Amino acid sequence: MERATRVSEHIESAAAAADILRVLDTVQSSLLHRAEEHALADSSRATVISNQITDTRAAIAESLQLLGANLLAVGSRQDEAVASLKRLIAGPETGALAIDLYLGLLEKVLTGTLHGDAAISDTGTAQQDEIRRAVGYDWPATAETMIGVARLRNVRMLLERAIAEKIPGDFIETGVWRGGTCIYARAILMAHHQPTRRVFVADSFRGLPPPDPENYPADTNDPHSTFAALSVSREEVERNFRRYGLLDENVVFVEGWFKDSLPTAPIEKIAVLRLDGDMYESTIQALNALYHKVSPGGFVIIDDYILKNCAQAVDNFRSTHRIDAPLSAVDGAAVWWQVPASRGALP
Ligand SMILES: C[S@@+](CC[C@H](N)C(=O)[O-])C[C@H]1O[C@@H](n2cnc3c(N)ncnc32)[C@H](O)[C@@H]1O
């Protein structure tokens, strides 16, 4: 009932915002038209107002996108609730219930929603905004992953599909930050008794590389390499795994810049490939080095499809290799696709 109310509130807010956008468009065009028609002495004022309308429009459009993402996240929560209810009704599956409870709790802890972990802000930290955290729009002050609740659930859904559909291979994330998503993946595989599937943890463990505009023009002026908060050492990630009791021989660290480390990473078959390196360079290098190792029927997740340079790398790779498997949205930022069961040769 409470969820249903929240969903309808979001729908109403989205509809109201869309109405405002339409009104703004009309006001803006009539303002410019009148300024031109009457050669208003004060036409520069009309331009200033028009610019303000453009800015307001952009802010409302951004809120609309966030609302849309949140609706998706709320929707996926409802689907999951129905699925787990069905499982409960189906019979005394203590094991399935225990797995649900364990992974559900981990999800809350790893995203910092259990204790309202603050967000990193320009002024230090800011109070957590539950909606932004659900869809991974902020950087947690202390929690182990920044991808948010909806994207963690997507990892669980695809790993569980890989297990149920017997798609062979390991999990790898390229770009792990504090390691939260990989910790979650290890927990999922352990909870489902998958002793032969490994989790590969690939990162420089010193942040992102400076842009290389000569080779990757799309990354020109990309600021990610300047963000100190994105630099997390291997020791800290190992410590995080250990704190959850999940560091074992099935966790393999792949340390270094992707261009050096991924082509020789000791991974043979991949069931779920998750890319989270933000930049064009980091995305294309991971796809070039690893895509051909994804098993037929396996999955590819792109965390940063919302970022222009990352999306460009993905689109270029898909068109070069004639990959037309449909992209599915996760939460307004990430997308995933399933590698066709029969696919042509890749590099
Ligand atoms: C946005 S963070 C990843 C967030 C993480 N997946 C999570 O669950 O919170 C991006 C990470 O990618 C790594 N990275 C990006 N580009 C890289 C590259 N070319 N080589 C090595 N590491 C890279 C950074 O060091 C950083 O840890």
Coordinates of N, CA and C and ligand atoms in Angstrom, one line a residue, residues 139-140 143-148 152 173-182 202-209 224 230-232 254 256-259 261-262 274-279 281-283 285 303-304, ligand 1:
W139 N 27.9 9.5 -4.1 CA 29.0 8.7 -3.7 C 28.9 8.6 -2.2
P140 N 28.8 7.3 -1.7 CA 28.7 7.1 -0.3 C 29.9 7.5 0.5
A143 N 30.1 3.6 2.7 CA 29.6 2.3 2.2 C 30.5 1.8 1.1
E144 N 30.4 0.5 0.8 CA 31.4 -0.2 0.0 C 31.1 -0.1 -1.5
T145 N 29.9 0.3 -1.9 CA 29.6 0.5 -3.3 C 28.8 1.8 -3.6
M146 N 29.0 2.3 -4.7 CA 28.3 3.6 -5.1 C 27.2 3.3 -6.2
I147 N 27.0 2.0 -6.5 CA 26.1 1.7 -7.6 C 24.6 1.8 -7.2
G148 N 24.3 1.8 -5.9 CA 22.9 1.9 -5.5 C 22.2 0.5 -5.5
L152 N 22.6 -3.1 -7.8 CA 23.0 -4.3 -7.1 C 22.0 -5.5 -7.4
E173 N 34.3 -7.6 -12.6 CA 34.0 -6.2 -12.7 C 35.3 -5.4 -13.0
T174 N 35.2 -4.6 -14.0 CA 36.4 -3.7 -14.3 C 36.0 -2.3 -13.8
G175 N 36.6 -2.0 -12.7 CA 36.4 -0.7 -12.0 C 35.6 -1.0 -10.7
V176 N 36.3 -1.2 -9.6 CA 35.6 -1.8 -8.4 C 35.5 -0.8 -7.2
W177 N 36.3 0.3 -7.3 CA 36.3 1.3 -6.2 C 36.5 0.6 -4.9
R178 N 35.6 0.6 -3.9 CA 35.8 0.0 -2.6 C 35.5 -1.5 -2.6
G179 N 35.0 -2.0 -3.7 CA 34.9 -3.4 -3.9 C 33.5 -4.0 -3.6
G180 N 32.5 -3.1 -3.3 CA 31.2 -3.5 -2.8 C 30.4 -4.4 -3.8
T181 N 30.5 -4.1 -5.1 CA 29.8 -4.9 -6.0 C 30.4 -6.3 -6.1
C182 N 31.7 -6.4 -6.1 CA 32.4 -7.7 -6.2 C 32.1 -8.5 -4.9
A202 N 39.0 -6.2 -10.9 CA 40.0 -5.5 -11.8 C 40.0 -4.0 -11.5
D203 N 41.1 -3.4 -11.2 CA 41.2 -2.0 -11.0 C 42.7 -1.6 -10.9
S204 N 42.9 -0.3 -11.1 CA 44.3 0.2 -10.9 C 44.6 0.3 -9.4
F205 N 43.5 0.4 -8.6 CA 43.6 0.7 -7.2 C 44.3 2.0 -6.9
R206 N 44.3 2.9 -7.9 CA 44.8 4.3 -7.8 C 44.0 5.3 -8.6
G207 N 42.7 5.0 -8.9 CA 41.9 5.9 -9.6 C 41.9 5.7 -11.1
L208 N 41.4 6.7 -11.8 CA 41.3 6.6 -13.3 C 42.5 7.2 -13.9
P209 N 42.8 6.8 -15.1 CA 44.0 7.4 -15.8 C 43.7 8.8 -16.4
H224 N 37.6 12.7 -14.4 CA 37.6 11.6 -13.4 C 38.9 11.3 -12.8
L230 N 38.0 8.7 -5.9 CA 37.9 7.4 -6.7 C 39.1 6.5 -6.6
S231 N 40.1 7.0 -5.8 CA 41.3 6.2 -5.7 C 41.3 5.4 -4.4
V232 N 41.1 4.0 -4.5 CA 41.0 3.2 -3.3 C 42.1 2.1 -3.4
V254 N 43.0 -8.3 -10.1 CA 43.7 -8.0 -11.4 C 44.1 -6.6 -11.3
G256 N 46.2 -3.1 -12.0 CA 46.9 -2.3 -13.0 C 46.0 -1.5 -13.9
W257 N 46.5 -0.7 -14.8 CA 45.7 0.0 -15.8 C 45.1 -1.1 -16.7
F258 N 43.9 -0.9 -17.1 CA 43.2 -1.9 -17.9 C 44.0 -2.3 -19.2
K259 N 44.6 -1.2 -19.8 CA 45.3 -1.5 -21.1 C 46.4 -2.6 -20.9
S261 N 46.5 -4.7 -17.8 CA 46.1 -5.8 -17.0 C 45.1 -6.8 -17.7
L262 N 44.1 -6.2 -18.4 CA 43.0 -7.0 -18.9 C 43.4 -8.0 -20.0
R274 N 30.9 -7.1 -16.0 CA 30.4 -5.8 -15.5 C 31.4 -4.7 -15.7
L275 N 31.1 -3.7 -16.5 CA 32.0 -2.6 -16.8 C 31.6 -1.4 -16.0
D276 N 32.6 -0.8 -15.2 CA 32.3 0.4 -14.4 C 33.6 1.3 -14.4
G277 N 34.1 1.6 -15.6 CA 35.3 2.4 -15.6 C 35.1 3.9 -16.1
D278 N 33.9 4.3 -16.2 CA 33.5 5.7 -16.5 C 33.9 6.3 -17.8
M279 N 35.1 6.0 -18.3 CA 35.6 6.8 -19.4 C 35.5 5.9 -20.7
E281 N 38.1 5.3 -22.8 CA 39.2 4.4 -22.8 C 39.0 3.2 -21.9
S282 N 38.5 3.4 -20.7 CA 38.4 2.3 -19.8 C 37.3 1.3 -20.3
T283 N 36.3 1.8 -20.9 CA 35.2 1.0 -21.4 C 35.6 0.2 -22.6
Q285 N 38.7 -0.5 -23.7 CA 39.7 -1.5 -23.4 C 39.2 -2.8 -22.8
D303 N 27.7 -0.1 -16.5 CA 27.3 0.8 -15.4 C 27.1 2.2 -15.8
D304 N 27.9 2.7 -16.7 CA 28.0 4.2 -17.0 C 27.4 4.6 -18.3
Ligands
LIG1 C1 33.1 4.6 -10.5 S1 34.3 3.6 -9.8 C2 33.6 2.0 -9.7 C3 32.5 1.9 -8.7 C4 32.3 0.4 -8.2 N1 31.9 -0.5 -9.3 C5 31.3 0.3 -7.1 O1 30.7 -0.8 -7.0 O2 31.2 1.2 -6.3 C6 35.5 3.5 -11.1 C7 36.7 2.7 -10.8 O3 37.3 2.3 -12.0 C8 38.7 2.3 -11.9 N2 39.3 2.6 -13.2 C9 38.7 3.4 -14.2 N3 39.4 3.3 -15.3 C10 40.4 2.5 -15.1 C11 41.5 2.0 -15.9 N4 41.7 2.5 -17.2 N5 42.4 1.2 -15.4 C12 42.2 0.7 -14.1 N6 41.2 1.1 -13.3 C13 40.4 2.0 -13.8 C14 39.0 3.4 -10.8 O4 40.2 3.2 -10.2 C15 37.8 3.3 -9.9 O5 38.0 2.5 -8.8

